[in-house]
Amino acid sequence: MGSVQIVTTILAAAITAVAVWLAVRAVMKMVAVIRLGQPAPERFTDKGTRTRTMLVETAGHTRMLRWGVVGAAHWFVMVGFIVLSLLVLEAYFEVVSPTGGLPLIGGLAVYGLVTELIAVLGTVGILVLIAIRLRNRPTRPGGRSRFTGSTMWQGYFVEAVVLAVLIMGFVIRGFKVATDHFEYPVWATPVSHAVGALLPDWSAGVSIAAFIKIAISMTWLIVIALNVTMGVAWHRFLAFFNIFFKREPARPAGSGLGPLRPMMSDGKPLDFEEADPEKDQFGVAQVEQFSWKGLLDFSTCTECGRCQSQCPAWNTGKPLSPKLLILSLRDHAYAKAPYLLAGGGKDLTGEEKATQAQLAHLDVLALAEADKPLIGTAEEGGVIDPDVLWSCTTCGACVEQCPVDIEHVDHIVDMRRYQVLIESSFPSEAGVMLRNLENKGNPWGAPQNTREDWTKGLDFEVPRVGEVDDFEYLFWVGCAGAFEDRAKKTTRAVATLLNEAGVKFAILGEGETCSGDPARRIGNEFVFQMLAQQNVETLNEAFEGREKRNRKIVATCPHCFNTLGNEYGQLGGEFEVVHHTQLLAHLVGTGKLTPVQPVDGGVTYHDPCYLGRHNRVFAAPREVLGDAIQGELTEMPRNSERSFCCGAGGARMWMEEKIGKRINVDRVEEAMATGARTVAVGCPFCSTMLNDGVNGKGAGEQVEVVDVASVLLRSVKPDVAPGDKETAPVAG
């Protein structure tokens, strides 16, 4: 060992010791913060499925690859980070000796080939990611960037380190080639040999380059250890855990989509019959009241902004960015952590749990952070502004796009639950809807005895449950389908088609009440459970004696479809629920319905969030429309899992949209740009919102918004359907 090697060895050991010590301290701090969250025992079930899902998502990059080039580039960088960690380890042998290398595998040509290939592709990948970050920088002219609000220096730093480490790997190998100490053939390591041809015969160069590579790597570790909220770096470790502990690892729609997480207290679903606000947690009022998985979510955020780029609220000038919401919660949690770890915190009555002695040594900034309300305006010092909280449509675009499975919607609704149930703080116009649900069983406040009025004028009898016992499907009409004029036309169209196909079905009539979706999404879990338990009891009675596979429900509203099929199981209601477009597609496919007259003028289809993104029903409505028009559907640029919300979800249907551009107008403009005369929908909420958008654009004579079922009816029974058209009124 020469003098150069002695110096490089000592320096490498010193910087590594400091980096490892700081990293261990940072991990311990991070674990301590995450452990402050509430219990979530359900996250430890079905470890086999969780492991399999985690490996598929990480190794297969199943979410990132949806983004094409950026996904592929990230995959090579990820693989490079993992595999080329071996080359960083090898550098510790090379600082000691210019001829050093990894034992056992170090001299194998296949090892040289694999690491060379990964290093080349990793270099290309990181250059692509750097170019994408620069092209989408927030300061660029024109438009909002998905990186708006991200800590840009951290992203540049991480990417620069990755690039530097990859380059130094080639420099080390190049010096080995130049000094004739390289063990791999040219065919396996052509780039390394090319670099070696440019470098001098300097044996000390190997050890010096190896030390520089170690110094760069350890500097990176030191920087992230001193910045525990640096998600752009920490996600490469935390993502594995966050994906493993996702809510429903087997669910194809994504962990945080479909059903909402039940309202929890101390790791158990809250029982409203025994709940006590002074002992049980009602939603989330403090950051530590999120589950530990929620705090892990916040820590894992990569600041990539994919959620932000897809969010309908953000894209129409609302203050909500799912990314910035998560980052605000993360920064608040870590700033408040010293206070919480010292024993501080408020109990459910608002009393301080810590003694003055426990808090005496705390930094004033931690104490100030502890006094911030979780929800509050800038003047109140709130962490999350109320306008941010209430802008969410719960469309799930953020959850769909998140590469590390953060469950944004669950966290937003948990905060809403506390605001509604304890603070009674929510947009005033939504109060009418909630009172109608409590008093009338529907958000419109219509009399219950008019639920069957939609059946009047049909040329066949619509059977009621109790009058017939041999029905195959219970037709869940829903509140919109029973009371809202446009939706009633859809209900009539579906009933007519089912009758035409010979499907035995029955309705509950006045025995049906609201599914509870708007109450649950706005945060009023109490009203939701009141309505849901009533419906579960009614449905269980209607299906008495039947196995689950024979307890079939068809629903025209995706919100009812989602609630009955995915959430009623939480309350003892197990049913097989299908959307009407799925049943109609089956009936057409089996020849029980036959389209005879093509619907012309061009048709485009708007994917409802709770049908498509939340429940992965993309093909069925398109199959129905394809058969009805006997041609190709005209797709909007944003379709299927990237469909743009109509603006009505999350109980936004009953709240005024006062900030920015109206979401429904944005979507209508996109639909009109296709040139299609018919905009087909599969949801009564979407129908209302898009019709209002068409009306607002004064395009009622040019564009018609109509349900998929009505489009099919016009093709199957052209002599009947035209009188039932759902034409948007012309703006006055």
XYZ file of C-alpha atoms in Angstrom:
732
model
C 0.000 0.000 0.000
C 1.541 3.284 -1.144
C 1.197 6.687 0.470
C -1.669 7.634 -1.857
C -3.565 4.514 -0.883
C -2.972 5.152 2.828
C -4.420 8.654 2.541
C -7.397 7.609 0.393
C -8.174 4.692 2.706
C -8.146 6.892 5.830
C -10.266 9.588 4.193
C -12.741 7.061 2.787
C -13.101 5.418 6.197
C -13.619 8.768 7.915
C -16.277 10.138 5.578
C -18.046 6.766 5.546
C -18.138 6.629 9.339
C -19.644 10.113 9.542
C -22.188 9.353 6.817
C -23.288 6.040 8.327
C -23.637 7.565 11.799
C -25.769 10.427 10.468
C -27.836 8.038 8.336
C -28.579 5.743 11.273
C -29.595 8.758 13.333
C -31.859 9.978 10.508
C -33.518 6.576 10.101
C -34.156 6.386 13.843
C -35.727 9.855 13.748
C -37.878 8.935 10.765
C -39.058 5.707 12.399
C -39.830 7.595 15.612
C -41.951 10.134 13.707
C -43.836 7.460 11.765
C -44.517 5.542 14.973
C -46.307 8.619 16.332
C -49.236 7.758 14.054
C -52.278 5.780 15.073
C -52.370 1.960 14.857
C -53.250 0.314 11.544
C -53.233 -3.443 12.206
C -54.940 -4.190 8.885
C -51.704 -3.232 7.101
C -50.041 -6.457 8.264
C -52.513 -8.897 6.721
C -51.831 -11.119 3.679
C -48.060 -10.676 3.645
C -47.698 -12.921 0.589
C -49.878 -10.709 -1.605
C -48.213 -7.616 -0.211
C -44.750 -8.944 -1.010
C -45.758 -9.997 -4.501
C -47.409 -6.653 -5.247
C -44.434 -4.718 -3.923
C -41.979 -6.693 -6.078
C -44.135 -6.347 -9.198
C -44.608 -2.599 -8.731
C -40.983 -1.857 -7.936
C -39.105 -4.275 -10.191
C -41.697 -3.991 -12.956
C -42.161 -0.238 -12.515
C -45.813 -0.816 -13.390
C -46.923 2.708 -12.488
C -43.928 4.635 -13.786
C -43.930 2.886 -17.157
C -47.358 4.389 -17.879
C -45.393 7.556 -18.546
C -43.357 6.019 -21.392
C -39.908 7.570 -21.743
C -39.711 8.990 -18.223
C -40.772 5.627 -16.773
C -38.167 3.699 -18.741
C -35.453 6.209 -17.830
C -36.387 5.987 -14.160
C -36.315 2.187 -14.298
C -32.719 2.176 -15.568
C -31.715 4.714 -12.927
C -33.402 2.628 -10.204
C -31.730 -0.583 -11.357
C -28.472 1.291 -11.692
C -28.744 2.573 -8.114
C -29.344 -0.944 -6.769
C -26.906 -2.944 -8.885
C -24.169 -0.327 -9.062
C -24.120 -0.131 -5.280
C -21.802 -3.099 -5.764
C -19.426 -0.801 -7.643
C -19.458 1.639 -4.723
C -18.575 -1.297 -2.484
C -15.838 -2.254 -4.941
C -14.427 1.270 -4.649
C -13.505 0.516 -1.017
C -11.187 -2.224 -2.267
C -9.811 0.101 -4.954
C -8.830 2.892 -2.536
C -6.674 0.336 -0.753
C -5.089 -1.096 -3.913
C -5.178 -0.053 -7.589
C -5.653 -3.704 -8.494
C -8.389 -4.278 -5.929
C -11.829 -5.602 -6.754
C -14.795 -7.475 -5.363
C -14.008 -10.982 -4.172
C -15.674 -13.963 -5.913
C -17.609 -12.107 -8.635
C -15.144 -9.299 -9.320
C -13.299 -11.053 -12.137
C -16.263 -12.617 -13.929
C -16.789 -11.339 -17.479
C -20.569 -11.565 -17.044
C -20.332 -9.260 -14.002
C -18.307 -6.798 -16.033
C -20.806 -6.950 -18.910
C -23.889 -6.489 -16.716
C -22.459 -3.592 -14.733
C -21.173 -1.926 -17.901
C -24.553 -2.191 -19.598
C -26.438 -0.914 -16.554
C -23.979 1.957 -16.120
C -24.419 3.025 -19.751
C -28.208 2.803 -19.653
C -28.290 4.423 -16.213
C -26.240 7.347 -17.550
C -28.609 7.770 -20.478
C -31.564 7.456 -18.089
C -30.357 10.098 -15.659
C -29.549 12.499 -18.504
C -33.111 12.038 -19.780
C -34.527 12.726 -16.299
C -32.355 15.832 -15.936
C -33.560 17.083 -19.322
C -37.200 16.439 -18.344
C -36.761 18.300 -15.053
C -35.154 21.259 -16.837
C -37.822 21.296 -19.542
C -40.586 21.266 -16.896
C -38.965 23.651 -14.436
C -41.545 25.848 -12.631
C -39.864 29.037 -13.836
C -40.239 28.174 -17.522
C -42.536 30.427 -19.574
C -46.120 29.312 -20.069
C -48.232 26.999 -17.949
C -47.969 25.354 -14.585
C -45.328 22.702 -14.056
C -45.809 19.427 -12.210
C -42.676 20.477 -10.306
C -44.300 23.688 -9.039
C -43.855 23.646 -5.272
C -41.192 20.921 -5.314
C -37.827 21.616 -3.662
C -35.912 21.895 -6.920
C -32.375 22.017 -5.544
C -32.916 18.596 -3.995
C -33.939 17.092 -7.317
C -30.981 18.640 -9.125
C -28.632 17.518 -6.345
C -29.792 13.900 -6.415
C -29.600 13.715 -10.194
C -26.152 15.317 -10.254
C -24.888 12.818 -7.681
C -26.229 9.851 -9.659
C -24.598 11.147 -12.830
C -21.291 11.868 -11.062
C -21.162 8.401 -9.477
C -21.812 6.757 -12.846
C -19.110 8.845 -14.521
C -16.591 8.071 -11.771
C -17.295 4.379 -12.246
C -16.126 4.651 -15.849
C -13.107 6.753 -14.764
C -12.005 4.092 -12.253
C -12.301 1.365 -14.855
C -10.558 3.607 -17.388
C -7.527 4.026 -15.122
C -7.437 0.247 -14.629
C -7.418 -0.184 -18.401
C -4.662 2.438 -18.774
C -2.505 0.733 -16.125
C -3.205 -2.745 -17.570
C -4.946 -3.882 -14.361
C -8.406 -4.344 -15.848
C -9.710 -7.898 -15.805
C -12.617 -7.608 -18.261
C -12.393 -8.096 -22.050
C -13.216 -5.360 -24.544
C -16.393 -7.108 -25.728
C -17.823 -7.010 -22.195
C -16.760 -3.455 -21.281
C -16.283 -1.412 -24.454
C -17.021 1.992 -22.859
C -14.546 1.410 -20.042
C -11.853 0.457 -22.556
C -12.658 3.552 -24.633
C -12.282 5.768 -21.536
C -9.044 3.970 -20.651
C -7.584 4.811 -24.048
C -7.926 8.507 -23.131
C -6.368 8.300 -19.664
C -2.679 8.203 -18.680
C -0.873 5.221 -17.157
C -1.222 6.456 -13.551
C -1.747 3.745 -10.930
C -2.608 6.249 -8.186
C -5.461 7.451 -10.380
C -7.490 4.320 -9.561
C -7.388 4.932 -5.806
C -7.972 8.676 -6.120
C -10.927 8.176 -8.474
C -12.310 5.485 -6.159
C -12.073 7.877 -3.204
C -13.840 10.620 -5.168
C -16.623 8.162 -5.989
C -16.941 7.218 -2.304
C -16.830 10.871 -1.258
C -19.623 11.776 -3.680
C -21.745 8.836 -2.495
C -21.189 9.592 1.193
C -21.790 13.318 0.676
C -25.155 12.349 -0.786
C -25.844 10.191 2.272
C -24.808 12.982 4.635
C -27.031 15.521 2.875
C -30.125 13.316 2.943
C -29.397 12.312 6.551
C -29.457 15.988 7.487
C -32.707 16.436 5.518
C -35.133 13.726 6.619
C -37.926 15.376 4.632
C -35.945 15.029 1.392
C -38.443 12.690 -0.238
C -36.801 12.920 -3.653
C -33.936 10.909 -2.136
C -35.539 8.947 0.707
C -38.281 7.500 -1.514
C -35.773 5.041 -2.981
C -35.732 3.346 0.430
C -39.222 4.108 1.731
C -41.144 3.226 -1.452
C -40.687 -0.506 -0.849
C -42.332 -0.210 2.572
C -45.048 2.193 1.439
C -46.095 -0.106 -1.394
C -45.914 -3.197 0.849
C -48.238 -1.601 3.415
C -50.763 -0.199 0.916
C -54.394 -0.521 1.979
C -55.563 -3.163 -0.494
C -52.573 -4.760 -2.251
C -54.698 -7.119 -4.344
C -57.063 -4.451 -5.644
C -56.479 -3.765 -9.352
C -57.870 -0.231 -9.080
C -55.149 0.841 -6.699
C -54.872 0.910 -2.952
C -56.556 4.227 -2.244
C -59.295 3.970 -4.889
C -62.813 2.543 -4.707
C -63.924 2.264 -1.080
C -62.886 4.804 1.499
C -61.024 3.680 4.568
C -63.523 3.327 7.442
C -63.500 5.963 10.148
C -60.953 4.628 12.640
C -60.202 5.175 16.309
C -57.217 3.488 17.957
C -56.825 1.184 14.974
C -60.448 -0.037 14.990
C -63.496 0.989 12.922
C -65.562 3.475 14.899
C -68.876 2.186 16.227
C -71.232 5.176 16.340
C -73.603 3.440 18.742
C -70.890 3.382 21.421
C -68.611 6.226 20.278
C -67.730 9.080 22.623
C -66.051 12.212 21.158
C -64.114 12.617 24.415
C -62.660 9.106 24.130
C -62.831 8.205 20.457
C -61.174 9.886 17.514
C -63.618 11.449 15.020
C -61.580 12.035 11.880
C -58.230 13.824 11.987
C -57.689 17.102 13.842
C -53.936 16.783 14.532
C -51.214 15.388 12.300
C -50.429 12.641 14.812
C -54.015 11.402 14.470
C -53.252 10.076 11.005
C -52.305 6.417 11.020
C -48.617 5.528 10.980
C -49.149 4.560 7.336
C -50.328 8.108 6.692
C -47.102 9.478 8.172
C -45.179 6.970 6.046
C -47.096 8.282 3.010
C -46.007 11.828 3.790
C -42.381 10.762 4.250
C -42.319 8.793 0.982
C -43.566 11.541 -1.353
C -41.045 11.978 -4.181
C -42.252 15.486 -5.100
C -42.541 14.284 -8.707
C -45.849 16.117 -9.169
C -47.618 13.458 -11.215
C -50.610 13.747 -8.884
C -50.571 17.510 -9.322
C -50.402 17.302 -13.117
C -53.569 15.167 -13.210
C -55.599 16.920 -10.497
C -58.739 18.630 -11.891
C -58.708 21.193 -9.097
C -55.095 22.214 -9.727
C -55.608 22.279 -13.490
C -58.506 24.713 -13.178
C -56.834 27.213 -10.861
C -57.963 25.873 -7.476
C -55.561 26.050 -4.509
C -55.515 22.255 -4.108
C -52.424 20.393 -5.242
C -52.336 16.816 -3.895
C -48.546 17.046 -3.847
C -48.386 20.310 -1.929
C -51.006 19.030 0.519
C -48.871 15.960 1.262
C -45.699 18.059 1.520
C -47.392 20.475 3.919
C -48.474 17.582 6.138
C -44.989 16.062 5.957
C -43.178 19.274 6.875
C -45.661 19.951 9.674
C -45.262 16.433 11.081
C -41.473 16.640 11.229
C -41.465 20.199 12.579
C -43.929 19.185 15.295
C -42.160 15.889 16.043
C -39.808 17.192 18.800
C -42.853 18.396 20.740
C -44.687 15.078 20.250
C -41.633 12.941 21.029
C -41.158 14.900 24.262
C -44.599 13.734 25.369
C -46.549 16.697 24.057
C -49.904 16.590 22.343
C -53.556 17.351 22.953
C -56.000 14.727 24.156
C -59.435 14.430 22.530
C -60.824 17.128 24.822
C -58.089 19.565 23.775
C -56.069 19.379 27.005
C -52.262 19.302 26.900
C -50.885 15.870 27.817
C -47.309 16.912 28.648
C -46.081 18.610 31.809
C -44.257 21.930 31.696
C -41.063 20.116 32.673
C -41.337 17.855 29.621
C -41.699 20.827 27.306
C -39.269 23.181 29.007
C -36.252 22.226 26.870
C -38.043 22.350 23.520
C -37.152 24.742 20.741
C -39.607 27.601 20.387
C -40.197 26.679 16.731
C -41.414 23.198 17.670
C -43.811 24.700 20.220
C -45.055 27.203 17.637
C -45.635 24.388 15.155
C -47.639 22.501 17.776
C -50.015 25.447 18.098
C -50.890 25.518 14.406
C -54.378 24.288 13.535
C -54.316 21.466 11.012
C -57.105 23.168 9.022
C -57.089 26.928 8.965
C -56.603 30.002 6.823
C -53.248 31.753 6.418
C -54.380 34.334 8.991
C -55.089 31.502 11.422
C -51.722 29.894 10.713
C -53.340 26.718 9.430
C -51.349 23.922 7.845
C -54.057 23.169 5.249
C -56.309 25.968 4.009
C -60.055 25.165 4.017
C -60.241 26.038 0.305
C -57.640 23.338 -0.320
C -59.594 20.762 1.663
C -62.942 21.466 0.020
C -61.631 21.733 -3.559
C -61.135 17.971 -3.793
C -63.567 16.006 -5.973
C -62.168 12.650 -4.691
C -61.742 11.704 -8.363
C -58.694 9.602 -7.479
C -56.435 10.925 -10.255
C -53.736 11.623 -7.656
C -53.880 8.100 -6.233
C -53.959 6.573 -9.723
C -50.786 8.364 -10.795
C -48.717 8.192 -7.608
C -45.727 5.892 -8.241
C -45.332 5.121 -4.521
C -49.000 4.460 -3.647
C -49.794 7.459 -1.467
C -53.475 7.451 -0.434
C -54.350 11.133 -0.823
C -58.143 10.751 -0.890
C -58.293 8.839 2.403
C -56.257 11.554 4.112
C -58.402 14.372 2.706
C -61.642 12.679 3.764
C -60.242 11.958 7.253
C -59.615 15.687 7.701
C -63.079 16.476 6.346
C -64.636 14.078 8.839
C -63.342 16.037 11.821
C -64.348 19.353 10.267
C -67.905 18.156 9.604
C -68.611 15.990 12.648
C -66.837 17.952 15.387
C -66.305 21.484 14.097
C -69.465 21.642 11.905
C -67.257 23.546 9.489
C -67.959 22.961 5.804
C -69.276 24.948 2.804
C -72.668 26.287 3.801
C -74.446 25.229 0.618
C -73.668 21.582 1.401
C -75.707 21.877 4.593
C -78.957 21.735 2.612
C -77.858 18.482 1.014
C -76.965 16.926 4.384
C -80.276 17.991 5.944
C -82.145 16.509 2.978
C -80.283 13.229 3.406
C -81.175 13.077 7.082
C -84.807 14.111 6.709
C -85.826 12.920 3.235
C -83.326 10.177 2.406
C -82.136 11.911 -0.777
C -79.957 14.975 -1.473
C -82.669 16.774 -3.461
C -85.189 16.675 -0.622
C -87.828 15.121 -2.885
C -90.771 13.299 -1.268
C -90.122 9.592 -0.806
C -93.484 8.699 -2.325
C -92.301 10.037 -5.705
C -89.409 7.548 -6.041
C -91.390 5.446 -8.485
C -92.706 8.293 -10.654
C -90.140 7.499 -13.355
C -92.083 4.290 -14.143
C -95.165 6.216 -15.297
C -95.832 5.995 -19.017
C -93.756 2.888 -19.668
C -95.516 0.287 -21.790
C -94.595 -2.526 -19.404
C -94.909 -3.139 -15.683
C -91.827 -2.572 -13.537
C -91.939 -5.235 -10.792
C -91.263 -4.406 -7.134
C -89.321 -6.510 -4.674
C -91.917 -8.285 -2.554
C -94.309 -8.546 -5.461
C -92.006 -11.000 -7.296
C -89.456 -13.457 -5.940
C -87.765 -14.799 -9.066
C -85.926 -11.651 -10.186
C -82.288 -12.040 -11.295
C -81.223 -8.424 -10.747
C -82.326 -5.847 -8.243
C -82.329 -2.571 -10.165
C -80.877 0.092 -7.849
C -82.362 3.268 -9.299
C -80.535 5.761 -7.088
C -81.648 9.227 -6.043
C -80.683 10.935 -9.288
C -82.295 8.171 -11.323
C -85.526 8.573 -9.369
C -85.761 12.359 -8.963
C -83.560 14.231 -11.465
C -85.249 14.765 -14.819
C -82.328 13.913 -17.109
C -81.335 10.916 -15.006
C -84.909 9.615 -15.045
C -84.617 9.284 -18.832
C -81.567 7.068 -18.299
C -83.478 4.994 -15.750
C -86.331 4.520 -18.201
C -83.893 3.604 -20.986
C -82.195 0.954 -18.830
C -85.524 -0.511 -17.711
C -86.730 -0.605 -21.315
C -83.569 -2.375 -22.479
C -83.710 -4.916 -19.644
C -87.340 -5.626 -20.463
C -86.511 -5.928 -24.170
C -83.726 -8.427 -23.360
C -85.986 -10.518 -21.128
C -83.983 -9.838 -17.978
C -85.944 -10.476 -14.799
C -85.436 -7.483 -12.546
C -87.206 -5.701 -9.712
C -86.901 -2.383 -7.891
C -87.188 -1.446 -4.245
C -89.314 1.594 -5.051
C -90.072 3.561 -1.907
C -87.977 1.102 0.090
C -84.798 2.539 -1.455
C -82.952 5.457 0.104
C -79.717 7.294 -0.729
C -76.632 5.071 -0.802
C -74.859 7.660 1.376
C -72.018 8.453 -1.044
C -72.287 12.277 -0.845
C -72.458 12.178 2.954
C -69.404 9.937 3.217
C -67.299 11.902 0.716
C -68.044 15.210 2.378
C -67.028 13.683 5.706
C -70.330 13.029 7.460
C -69.728 9.397 8.343
C -72.620 9.408 10.802
C -75.221 10.163 8.117
C -73.555 7.716 5.742
C -73.776 4.886 8.242
C -77.357 5.753 9.111
C -78.374 5.521 5.439
C -76.128 2.571 4.626
C -77.306 0.438 7.546
C -80.913 1.071 6.550
C -80.149 0.017 2.970
C -78.136 -3.025 4.003
C -81.023 -4.202 6.129
C -83.462 -3.655 3.250
C -81.225 -5.393 0.715
C -80.441 -8.333 2.994
C -84.164 -8.822 3.429
C -84.749 -8.592 -0.331
C -82.053 -11.213 -0.978
C -82.866 -13.396 2.005
C -81.779 -16.984 1.452
C -79.538 -16.230 -1.530
C -75.785 -16.765 -1.750
C -73.658 -13.713 -2.556
C -73.256 -14.726 -6.227
C -77.054 -14.624 -6.568
C -77.455 -11.310 -4.742
C -77.111 -9.268 -7.939
C -77.623 -5.521 -8.158
C -77.431 -3.332 -11.266
C -76.900 0.391 -10.725
C -76.857 3.295 -13.170
C -74.940 5.642 -10.850
C -71.210 4.865 -10.437
C -71.305 6.406 -6.967
C -74.033 3.975 -5.890
C -72.238 1.185 -7.780
C -69.041 1.889 -5.833
C -70.732 2.354 -2.469
C -72.955 -0.729 -2.641
C -70.280 -2.963 -4.091
C -67.211 -1.774 -2.211
C -68.347 -0.125 1.012
C -71.490 -1.890 2.183
C -69.349 -4.929 2.954
C -67.925 -2.867 5.829
C -71.451 -2.894 7.308
C -72.447 -6.481 6.591
C -73.842 -6.104 3.082
C -72.275 -8.512 0.588
C -73.626 -8.093 -2.929
C -72.575 -8.635 -6.545
C -72.957 -5.166 -8.034
C -72.607 -4.333 -11.722
C -72.906 -1.057 -13.570
C -75.630 -0.859 -16.181
C -73.061 -0.511 -18.979
C -71.514 -3.837 -17.945
C -74.881 -5.601 -18.038
C -75.827 -3.971 -21.342
C -72.498 -4.974 -22.888
C -73.196 -8.562 -21.798
C -76.713 -8.477 -23.225
C -75.492 -7.156 -26.569
C -72.605 -9.627 -26.611
C -74.938 -12.585 -26.020
C -77.405 -11.445 -28.656
C -80.216 -10.537 -26.271
C -80.077 -6.947 -27.513
C -79.405 -6.191 -31.162
C -78.496 -2.702 -32.383
C -80.152 -2.150 -35.756
C -79.646 1.523 -36.602
C -76.257 3.249 -36.261
C -76.177 6.449 -34.210
C -74.457 8.991 -36.419
C -72.864 12.395 -35.907
C -69.852 11.103 -33.998
C -69.774 9.999 -30.348
C -67.166 10.633 -27.672
C -67.239 9.062 -24.228
C -66.512 10.660 -20.867
C -65.232 8.167 -18.270
C -66.904 8.797 -14.885
C -64.237 8.781 -12.154
C -66.063 6.324 -9.901
C -66.751 3.919 -12.761
C -63.446 4.093 -14.602
C -60.556 5.103 -12.399
C -61.994 3.871 -9.102
C -63.387 0.569 -10.412
C -61.572 -0.082 -13.724
C -64.719 -0.298 -15.852
C -63.356 1.061 -19.117
C -64.218 -1.516 -21.767
C -67.947 -2.155 -21.201
C -69.322 1.316 -22.022
C -67.043 1.535 -25.050
C -68.247 -1.847 -26.282
C -71.866 -0.727 -25.963
C -71.192 2.532 -27.789
C -69.167 0.772 -30.478
C -72.101 -1.545 -31.168
C -74.595 1.334 -31.123
C -72.703 3.561 -33.546
C -71.330 0.567 -35.495
C -68.000 2.303 -35.812
C -65.090 3.846 -33.963
C -65.561 5.964 -30.874
C -63.903 9.398 -30.918
C -61.730 9.505 -27.797
C -60.868 12.671 -25.903
C -57.145 13.177 -25.188
C -57.761 12.543 -21.485
C -59.589 9.222 -21.285
C -59.726 5.929 -19.378
C -57.555 6.045 -16.236
C -56.443 9.591 -17.121
C -59.961 10.853 -17.733
C -60.660 14.370 -16.473
C -63.251 14.749 -13.723
C -66.619 16.424 -14.365
C -66.301 18.266 -11.034
C -69.206 16.652 -9.144
C -67.503 13.998 -7.018
C -66.609 14.323 -3.350
C -70.010 15.972 -2.781
C -68.852 18.889 -4.960
C -72.158 18.422 -6.832
C -73.781 20.361 -3.981
C -71.078 22.998 -3.468
C -70.498 26.185 -5.422
C -67.358 26.345 -7.575
C -66.146 29.862 -6.873
C -62.402 29.616 -7.521
C -60.729 29.371 -10.911
C -62.231 27.876 -14.044
C -65.191 25.534 -13.691
C -64.051 21.920 -14.026
C -67.083 20.923 -16.091
C -66.419 23.713 -18.580
C -62.839 22.515 -19.031
C -64.100 18.995 -19.745
C -66.853 20.180 -22.098
C -64.335 22.184 -24.128
C -62.241 19.044 -24.510
C -65.285 17.030 -25.582
C -66.405 19.664 -28.080
C -62.913 19.802 -29.588
C -63.353 16.198 -30.784
C -66.087 17.349 -33.173
C -68.490 14.669 -31.890
C -72.138 15.699 -31.715
C -72.879 13.273 -28.879
C -71.053 13.145 -25.554
C -71.898 9.814 -23.939
C -71.730 9.443 -20.172
C -72.333 6.658 -17.693
C -73.150 8.696 -14.584
C -76.033 11.030 -13.656
C -73.627 13.437 -11.928
C -71.505 13.645 -15.073
C -74.652 14.127 -17.146
C -75.724 17.101 -15.043
C -72.287 18.703 -14.975
C -71.543 18.270 -18.679
C -75.025 19.376 -19.685
C -74.518 22.501 -17.587
C -71.156 23.002 -19.274
C -72.662 22.652 -22.754
C -75.438 25.024 -21.715
C -72.876 27.514 -20.449
C -71.048 27.380 -23.776
C -74.320 27.986 -25.630
C -73.810 24.790 -27.621
C -77.015 22.938 -26.817
C -78.024 22.805 -30.491
C -74.658 21.423 -31.581
C -73.725 18.986 -28.796
C -75.865 16.556 -26.846
C -74.905 14.904 -23.561
C -76.643 11.553 -23.182
C -76.201 8.337 -21.203
C -74.729 5.226 -22.826
C -78.031 3.416 -22.241
C -79.979 6.025 -24.211
C -77.491 5.804 -27.086
C -77.991 2.036 -27.172
C -81.785 2.341 -26.955
C -81.798 4.621 -30.006
C -79.970 1.926 -31.931
C -81.976 -1.035 -30.618
C -85.422 0.615 -30.787
C -85.081 3.668 -33.060
C -88.850 4.027 -33.247
C -89.093 4.502 -29.462
C -85.931 6.335 -28.446
C -86.032 9.715 -30.240
C -88.805 11.078 -28.035
C -86.677 10.412 -24.996
C -83.643 12.484 -25.983
C -81.661 14.249 -23.284
C -80.895 17.436 -25.145
C -79.143 20.154 -23.183
C -81.215 23.343 -23.056
C -79.987 26.248 -25.102
C -78.496 29.016 -23.007
C -80.804 31.961 -22.616
